Coordinates of C-alpha atoms in Angstrom, one line a residue:
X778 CA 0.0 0.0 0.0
X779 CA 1.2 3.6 -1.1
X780 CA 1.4 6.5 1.5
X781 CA -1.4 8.6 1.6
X782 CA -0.9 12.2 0.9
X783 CA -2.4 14.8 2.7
X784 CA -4.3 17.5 1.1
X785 CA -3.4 20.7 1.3
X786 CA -5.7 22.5 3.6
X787 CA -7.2 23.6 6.6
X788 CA -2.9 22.5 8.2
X789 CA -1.2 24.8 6.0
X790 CA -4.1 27.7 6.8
X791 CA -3.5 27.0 10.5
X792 CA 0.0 27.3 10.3
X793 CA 0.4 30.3 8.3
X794 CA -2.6 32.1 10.2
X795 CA -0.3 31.4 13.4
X796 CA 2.9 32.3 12.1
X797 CA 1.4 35.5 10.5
X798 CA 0.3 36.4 14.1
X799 CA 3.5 36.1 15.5
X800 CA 5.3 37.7 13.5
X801 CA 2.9 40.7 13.3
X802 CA 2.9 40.4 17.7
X803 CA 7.1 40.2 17.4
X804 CA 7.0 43.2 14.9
X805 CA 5.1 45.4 17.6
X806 CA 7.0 44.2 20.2
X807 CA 10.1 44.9 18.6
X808 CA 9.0 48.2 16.8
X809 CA 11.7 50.9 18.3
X810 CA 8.5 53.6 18.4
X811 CA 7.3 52.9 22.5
X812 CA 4.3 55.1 22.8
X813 CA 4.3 56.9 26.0
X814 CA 1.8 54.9 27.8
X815 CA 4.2 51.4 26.9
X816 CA 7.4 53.4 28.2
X817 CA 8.3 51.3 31.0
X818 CA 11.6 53.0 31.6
X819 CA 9.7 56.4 31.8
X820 CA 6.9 54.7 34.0
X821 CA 9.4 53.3 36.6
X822 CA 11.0 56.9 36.3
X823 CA 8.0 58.9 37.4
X824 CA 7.0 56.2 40.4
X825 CA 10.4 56.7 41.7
X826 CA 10.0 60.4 41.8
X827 CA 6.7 60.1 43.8
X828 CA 8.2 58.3 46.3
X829 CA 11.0 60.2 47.0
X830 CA 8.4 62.8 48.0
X831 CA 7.7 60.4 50.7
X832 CA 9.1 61.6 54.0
X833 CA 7.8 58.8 56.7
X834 CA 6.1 55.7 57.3
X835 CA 2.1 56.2 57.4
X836 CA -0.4 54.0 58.7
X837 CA -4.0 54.1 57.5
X838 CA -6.1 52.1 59.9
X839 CA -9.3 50.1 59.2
X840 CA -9.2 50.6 55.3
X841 CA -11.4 49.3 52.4
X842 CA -10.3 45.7 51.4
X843 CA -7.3 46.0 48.8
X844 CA -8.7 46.5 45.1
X845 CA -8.8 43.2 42.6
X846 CA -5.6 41.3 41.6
X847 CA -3.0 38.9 41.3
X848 CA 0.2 37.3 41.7
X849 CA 1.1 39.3 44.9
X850 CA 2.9 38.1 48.1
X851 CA 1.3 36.8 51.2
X852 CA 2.8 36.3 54.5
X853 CA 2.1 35.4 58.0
X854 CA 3.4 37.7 60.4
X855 CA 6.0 36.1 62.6
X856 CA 5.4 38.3 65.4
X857 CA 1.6 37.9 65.3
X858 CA 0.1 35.0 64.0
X859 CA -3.2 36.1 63.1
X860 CA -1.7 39.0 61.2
X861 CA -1.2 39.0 56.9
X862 CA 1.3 40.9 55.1
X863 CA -0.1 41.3 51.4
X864 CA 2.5 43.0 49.0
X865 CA 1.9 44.3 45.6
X866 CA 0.2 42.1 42.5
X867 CA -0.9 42.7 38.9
X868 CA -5.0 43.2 37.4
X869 CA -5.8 43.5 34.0
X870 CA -9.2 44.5 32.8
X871 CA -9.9 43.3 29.9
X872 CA -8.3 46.3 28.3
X873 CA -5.4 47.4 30.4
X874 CA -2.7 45.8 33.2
X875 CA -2.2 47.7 36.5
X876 CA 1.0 46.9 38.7
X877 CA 0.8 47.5 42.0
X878 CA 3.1 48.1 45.0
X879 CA 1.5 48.6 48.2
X880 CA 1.3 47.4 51.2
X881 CA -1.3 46.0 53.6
X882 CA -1.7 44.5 56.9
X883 CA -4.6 42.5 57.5
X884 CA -6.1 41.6 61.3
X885 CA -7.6 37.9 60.7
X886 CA -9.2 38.1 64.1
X887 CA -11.0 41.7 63.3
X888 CA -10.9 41.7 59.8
X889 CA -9.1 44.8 59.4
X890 CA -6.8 46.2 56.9
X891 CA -3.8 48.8 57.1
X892 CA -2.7 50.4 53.8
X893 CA 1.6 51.5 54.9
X894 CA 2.9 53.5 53.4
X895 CA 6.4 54.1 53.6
X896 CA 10.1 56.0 52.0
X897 CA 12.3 54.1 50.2
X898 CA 10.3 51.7 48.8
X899 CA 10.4 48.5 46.3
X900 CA 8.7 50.0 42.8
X901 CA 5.4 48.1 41.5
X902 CA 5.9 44.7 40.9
X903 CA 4.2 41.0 40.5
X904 CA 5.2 37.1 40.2
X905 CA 7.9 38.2 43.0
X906 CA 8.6 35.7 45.8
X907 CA 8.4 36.9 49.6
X908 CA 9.4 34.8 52.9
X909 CA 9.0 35.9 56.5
X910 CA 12.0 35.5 58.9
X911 CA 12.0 36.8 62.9
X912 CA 10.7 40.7 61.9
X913 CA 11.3 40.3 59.1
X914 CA 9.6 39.9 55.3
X915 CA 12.1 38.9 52.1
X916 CA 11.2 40.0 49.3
X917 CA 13.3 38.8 45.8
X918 CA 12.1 39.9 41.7
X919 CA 9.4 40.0 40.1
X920 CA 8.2 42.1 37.0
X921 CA 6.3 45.4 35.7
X922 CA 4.5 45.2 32.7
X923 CA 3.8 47.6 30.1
X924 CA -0.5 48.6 30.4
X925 CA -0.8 46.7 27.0
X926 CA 1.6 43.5 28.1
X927 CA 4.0 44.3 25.4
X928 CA 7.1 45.2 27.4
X929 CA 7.9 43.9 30.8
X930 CA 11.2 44.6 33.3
X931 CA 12.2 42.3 35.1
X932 CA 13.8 42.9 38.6
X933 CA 16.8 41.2 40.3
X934 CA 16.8 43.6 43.5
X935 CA 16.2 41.9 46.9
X936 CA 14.1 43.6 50.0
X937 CA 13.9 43.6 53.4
X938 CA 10.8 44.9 54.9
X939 CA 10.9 45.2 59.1
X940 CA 7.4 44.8 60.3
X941 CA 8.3 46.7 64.0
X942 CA 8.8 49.9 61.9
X943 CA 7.7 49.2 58.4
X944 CA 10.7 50.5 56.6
X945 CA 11.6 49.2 54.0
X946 CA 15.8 48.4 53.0
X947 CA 17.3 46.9 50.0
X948 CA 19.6 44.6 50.3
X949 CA 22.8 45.2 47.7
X950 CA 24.5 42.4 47.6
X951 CA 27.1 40.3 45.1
X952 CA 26.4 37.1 43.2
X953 CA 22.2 37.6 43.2
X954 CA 20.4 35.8 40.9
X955 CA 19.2 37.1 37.7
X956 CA 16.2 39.3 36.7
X957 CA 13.0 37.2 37.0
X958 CA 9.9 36.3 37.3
X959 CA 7.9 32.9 37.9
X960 CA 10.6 31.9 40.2
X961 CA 9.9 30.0 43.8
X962 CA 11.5 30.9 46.7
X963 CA 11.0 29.1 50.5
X964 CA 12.7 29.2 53.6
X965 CA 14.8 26.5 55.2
X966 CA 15.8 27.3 59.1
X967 CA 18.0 30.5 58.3
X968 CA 18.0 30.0 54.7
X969 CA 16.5 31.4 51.8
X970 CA 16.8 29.1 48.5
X971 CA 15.3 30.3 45.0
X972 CA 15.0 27.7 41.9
X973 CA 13.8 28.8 38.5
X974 CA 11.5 31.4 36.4
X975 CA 11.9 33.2 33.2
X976 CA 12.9 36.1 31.8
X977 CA 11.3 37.5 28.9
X978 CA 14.1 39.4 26.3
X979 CA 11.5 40.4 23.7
X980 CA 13.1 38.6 21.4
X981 CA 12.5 35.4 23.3
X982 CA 11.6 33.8 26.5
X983 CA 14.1 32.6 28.6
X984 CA 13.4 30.0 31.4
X985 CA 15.9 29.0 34.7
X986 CA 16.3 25.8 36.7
X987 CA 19.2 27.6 38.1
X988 CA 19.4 27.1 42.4
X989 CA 20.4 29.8 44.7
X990 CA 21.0 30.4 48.6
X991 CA 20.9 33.1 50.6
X992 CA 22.2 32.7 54.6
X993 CA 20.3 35.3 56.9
X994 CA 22.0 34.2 60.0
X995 CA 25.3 35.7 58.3
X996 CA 23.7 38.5 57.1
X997 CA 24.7 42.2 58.8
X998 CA 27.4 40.1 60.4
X999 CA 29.8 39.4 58.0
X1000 CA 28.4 41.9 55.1
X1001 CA 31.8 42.2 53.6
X1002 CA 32.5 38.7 52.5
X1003 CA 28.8 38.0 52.7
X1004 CA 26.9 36.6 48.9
X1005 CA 24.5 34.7 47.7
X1006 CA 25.6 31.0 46.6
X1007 CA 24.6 29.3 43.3
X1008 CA 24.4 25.5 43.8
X1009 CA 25.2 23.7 40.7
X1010 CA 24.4 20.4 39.3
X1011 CA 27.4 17.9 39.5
X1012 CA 28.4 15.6 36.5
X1013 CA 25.6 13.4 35.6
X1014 CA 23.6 14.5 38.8
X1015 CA 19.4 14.0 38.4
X1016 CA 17.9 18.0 37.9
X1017 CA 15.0 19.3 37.1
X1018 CA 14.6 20.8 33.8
X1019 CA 13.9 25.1 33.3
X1020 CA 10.0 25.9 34.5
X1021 CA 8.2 28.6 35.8
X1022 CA 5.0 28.7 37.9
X1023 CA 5.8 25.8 40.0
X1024 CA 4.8 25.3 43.7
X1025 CA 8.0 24.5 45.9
X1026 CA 7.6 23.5 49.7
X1027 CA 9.1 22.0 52.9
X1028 CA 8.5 18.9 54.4
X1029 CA 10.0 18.4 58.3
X1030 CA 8.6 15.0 59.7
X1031 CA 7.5 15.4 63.3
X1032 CA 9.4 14.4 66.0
X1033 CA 7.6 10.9 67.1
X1034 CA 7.0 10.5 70.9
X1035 CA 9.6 8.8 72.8
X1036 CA 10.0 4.8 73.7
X1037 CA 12.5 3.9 76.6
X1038 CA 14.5 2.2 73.3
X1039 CA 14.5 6.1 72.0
X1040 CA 15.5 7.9 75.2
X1041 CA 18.7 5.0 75.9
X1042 CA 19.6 5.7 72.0
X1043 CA 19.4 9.6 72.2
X1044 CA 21.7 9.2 75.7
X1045 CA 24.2 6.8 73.8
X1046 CA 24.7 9.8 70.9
X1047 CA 24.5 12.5 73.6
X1048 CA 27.4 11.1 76.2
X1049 CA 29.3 9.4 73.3
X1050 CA 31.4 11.4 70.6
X1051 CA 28.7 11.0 67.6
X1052 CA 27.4 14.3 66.2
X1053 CA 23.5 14.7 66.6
X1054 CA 21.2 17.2 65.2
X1055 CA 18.0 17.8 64.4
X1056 CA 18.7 17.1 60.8
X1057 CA 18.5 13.7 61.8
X1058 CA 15.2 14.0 61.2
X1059 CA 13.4 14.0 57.5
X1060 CA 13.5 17.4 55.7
X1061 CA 12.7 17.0 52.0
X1062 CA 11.8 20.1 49.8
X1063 CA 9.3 19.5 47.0
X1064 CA 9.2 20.8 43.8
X1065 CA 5.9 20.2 41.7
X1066 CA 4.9 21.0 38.0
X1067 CA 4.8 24.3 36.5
X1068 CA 4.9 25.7 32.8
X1069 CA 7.9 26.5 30.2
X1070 CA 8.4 26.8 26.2
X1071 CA 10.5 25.0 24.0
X1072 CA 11.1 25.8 20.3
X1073 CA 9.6 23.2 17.9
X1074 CA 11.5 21.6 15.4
X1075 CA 9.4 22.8 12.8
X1076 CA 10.3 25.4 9.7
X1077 CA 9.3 28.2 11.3
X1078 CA 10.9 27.3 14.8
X1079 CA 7.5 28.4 16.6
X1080 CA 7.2 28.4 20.1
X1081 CA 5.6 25.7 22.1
X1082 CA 4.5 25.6 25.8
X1083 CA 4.6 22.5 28.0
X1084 CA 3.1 22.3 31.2
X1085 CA 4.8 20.2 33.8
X1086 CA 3.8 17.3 36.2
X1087 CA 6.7 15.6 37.2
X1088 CA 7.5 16.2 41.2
X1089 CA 11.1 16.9 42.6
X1090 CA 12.3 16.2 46.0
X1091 CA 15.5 18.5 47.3
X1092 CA 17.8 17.5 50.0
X1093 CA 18.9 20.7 51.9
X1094 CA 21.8 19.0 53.7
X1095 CA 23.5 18.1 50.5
X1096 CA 21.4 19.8 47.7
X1097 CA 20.8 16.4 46.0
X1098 CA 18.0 16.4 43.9
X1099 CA 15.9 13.3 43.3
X1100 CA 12.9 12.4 41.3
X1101 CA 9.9 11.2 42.9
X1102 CA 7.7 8.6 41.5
X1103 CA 4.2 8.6 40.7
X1104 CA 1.6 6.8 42.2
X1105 CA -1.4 6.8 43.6
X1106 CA -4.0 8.8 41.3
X1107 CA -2.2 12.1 40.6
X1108 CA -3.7 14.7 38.9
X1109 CA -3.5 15.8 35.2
X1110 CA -1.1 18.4 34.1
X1111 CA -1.8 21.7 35.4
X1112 CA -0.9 25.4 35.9
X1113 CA -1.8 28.2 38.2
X1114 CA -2.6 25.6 41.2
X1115 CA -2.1 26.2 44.5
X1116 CA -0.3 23.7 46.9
X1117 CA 0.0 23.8 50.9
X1118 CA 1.3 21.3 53.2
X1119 CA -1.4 20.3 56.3
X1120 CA 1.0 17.8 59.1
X1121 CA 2.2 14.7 56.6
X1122 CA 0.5 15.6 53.4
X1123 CA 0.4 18.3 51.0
X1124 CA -3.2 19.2 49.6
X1125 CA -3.3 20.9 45.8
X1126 CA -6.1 22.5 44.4
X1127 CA -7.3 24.1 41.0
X1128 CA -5.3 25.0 38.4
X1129 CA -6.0 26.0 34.5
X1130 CA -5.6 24.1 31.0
X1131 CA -5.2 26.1 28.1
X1132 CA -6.7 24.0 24.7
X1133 CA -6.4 24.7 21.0
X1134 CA -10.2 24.4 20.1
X1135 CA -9.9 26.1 16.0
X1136 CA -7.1 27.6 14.5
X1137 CA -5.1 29.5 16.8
X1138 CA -8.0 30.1 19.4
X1139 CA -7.2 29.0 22.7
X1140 CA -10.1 28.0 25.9
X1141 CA -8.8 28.2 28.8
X1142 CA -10.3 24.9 31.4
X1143 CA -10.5 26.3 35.1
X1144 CA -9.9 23.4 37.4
X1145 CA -11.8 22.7 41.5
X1146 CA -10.4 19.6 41.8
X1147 CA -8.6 18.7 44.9
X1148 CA -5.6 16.5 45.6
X1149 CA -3.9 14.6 48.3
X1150 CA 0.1 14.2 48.0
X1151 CA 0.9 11.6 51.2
X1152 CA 4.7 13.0 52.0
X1153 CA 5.8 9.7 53.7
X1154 CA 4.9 7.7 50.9
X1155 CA 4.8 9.7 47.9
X1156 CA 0.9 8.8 47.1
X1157 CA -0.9 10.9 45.1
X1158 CA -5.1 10.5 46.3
X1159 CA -7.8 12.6 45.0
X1160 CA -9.9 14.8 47.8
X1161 CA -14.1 15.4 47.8
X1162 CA -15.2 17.7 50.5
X1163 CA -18.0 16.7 52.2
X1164 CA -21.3 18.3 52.4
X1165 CA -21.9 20.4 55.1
X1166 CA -25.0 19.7 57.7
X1167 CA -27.9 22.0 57.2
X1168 CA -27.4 25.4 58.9
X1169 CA -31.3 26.2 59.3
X1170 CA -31.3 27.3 62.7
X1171 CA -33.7 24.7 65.4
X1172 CA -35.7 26.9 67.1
X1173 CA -36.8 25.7 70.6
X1174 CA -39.3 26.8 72.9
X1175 CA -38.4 30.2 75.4
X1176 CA -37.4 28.8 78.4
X1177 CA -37.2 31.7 81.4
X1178 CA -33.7 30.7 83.5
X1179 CA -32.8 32.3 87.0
X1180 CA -29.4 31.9 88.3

């Protein structure tokens, strides 16, 4: 039997309909003409001149709710528990993208906001990373983006905000990482550790799976000598490929109760010349999905995005990555989810599926799923909430009480 040949058709349209839009989006992009609005240099310009007006810290108390958005930071407060720290974020509506950079403090209990305002602080920025640490938030990149998306600027500066005072101080230091966006950053004991994200050229799209370290117990003590640390991949070490979007997070396994077998075993290490520690103990950090591009090997070298679901797990003792296995019933692939870890399992939720349905139209599939991810077997589960009782109220007969 000869081959069959395809007809040209409703492929070649396709491809030339898509190329033709890239090139005409790439054009734009590239066109040396930046209208004033799409001047991002000129933007960041003016926003640095307002805030040098800025004198002091000011606290607005019991403010509306901040406005729409996303891709900002949120912290805990690690002086008051039931405190939030909510910095900065992105909205676009529909016809035009708005960067923010303030900052609010939110009382869980009273559900109450504070707008701060304060000098000296980090321009407008989203997709940055934040960690809280003592008084302390961190905050590292992140990006502006022109009101039409066109242009972005990418930041490589890294914050310190102190939540006693609200000031804000950057922190100028050698060997950071580079500009970025999409990256992860988490906190391990005293040390900040950043993988991935991208960085967009124009021209092309560039994405990391680079791994970097920053000790806070040596910082302001040693500032001279003091840098961040790039951890690189041995020879034929495992690694996870470049990605962006990701969820990165820390597993400790609790400390089981005590058998009189445990209690003569921790008295043999402590009277006998064996080094003990806490890291004795499991600490694995996770890495999970998130979304990259590759170029296709086809004639017009187009660009085409892959969305991640392979899982990492990261030794912080010896920064030994390992892959972990599937199994269980893990979900699809995914991006935009959110992950948290609840005692020895990490729950993920949502997510979003972008489909080619005709031509170059995409539909974007919002995702309510839930998922279990058992951390001391590596078993992937899927969750269903139950239904809640019915909340009509009983009412029961008046009853006068003396006491």
């Amino acid at each position: 039997m000869g081959k069959k040949t395809k007809k040209p058709g409703k492929g070649k349209e396709k491809t030339e309909r898509k190329t033709a839009k890239a090139e005409v989006k790439r054009a734009r992009r590239e066109n040396d003409k930046v209208s004033q609005e799409d001047d991002i240099d000129a933007i960041l310009l003016s926003i640095q001149k307002e805030e040098a007006k800025k004198k002091e810290v000011h606290v607005e108390e019991n403010v509306p709710k901040p406005s729409p958005r996303s891709n900002g930071s949120l912290n805990i407060n690690p002086l008051k528990e039931t405190e939030l720290i909510l910095y900065g974020g992105e909205y676009y509506n529909g016809n035009k993208t708005y960067v923010y950079g303030d900052l609010y403090r939110c009382d869980v209990d009273k559900l109450e906001w504070k707008l701060v305002s304060s000098p000296n602080s980090p321009p407008p920025r989203s997709a940055h990373q934040a960690v809280a640490w003592k008084n302390y938030i961190y905050i590292f990149g992140g990006e502006f983006t022109s009101p039409n998306q066109e242009r972005f600027h990418h930041y490589k500066d890294f914050w310190m905000l102190d939540l006693k005072t609200n000031q804000w101080e950057q922190i100028n230091l050698k060997g950071c990482p580079s500009p970025r966006s999409g990256h992860r950053m988490v906190l391990y004991k005293h040390k900040i550790i950043i993988f991935g994200g991208f960085y967009d050229t124009l021209r092309e799209v560039r994405y990391y799976n680079d791994l970097h370290v920053f000790d806070l117990d040596q910082f302001k003590v040693i500032t001279l000598a003091l840098m961040w640390q790039e951890i690189k991949p041995s020879p034929g070490c495992m690694w996870p490929s470049a990605r962006s979007g990701f969820q990165f997070f820390i597993f400790q396994d609790e400390v089981y109760s005590l058998t009189f077998f445990d209690i003569l075993f921790w008295k043999y290490l402590l009277y006998s010349n064996i080094t003990w520690s806490m890291d004795m103990f499991l600490i694995q950090i996770f890495l999970y999905g998130g979304y990259s591009k590759e170029v296709a090997s086809d004639k017009n070298s187009s660009e085409k995005g892959i969305v991640h679901s392979d899982m990492w797990s990261l030794d912080p003792r010896t920064w030994e990555w390992n892959k972990v296995k599937k199994s269980g019933m893990p979900p699809g692939p995914r991006a935009g989810f959110s992950m948290c870890v609840h005692k020895k399992r990490a729950l993920l939720f949502g997510g979003v599926v972008d489909m080619e349905v005709e031509g170059d139209v995409m539909m974007s599939l919002f995702l309510n799923e839930l998922y279990g991810f058992q951390l001391d077997n590596h078993r992937w589960y899927p969750l269903e909430l139950r239904k809640g009782k019915s909340t009509k109220e009983k009412v029961y007969p008046s009853i006068d009480m003396n006491y």
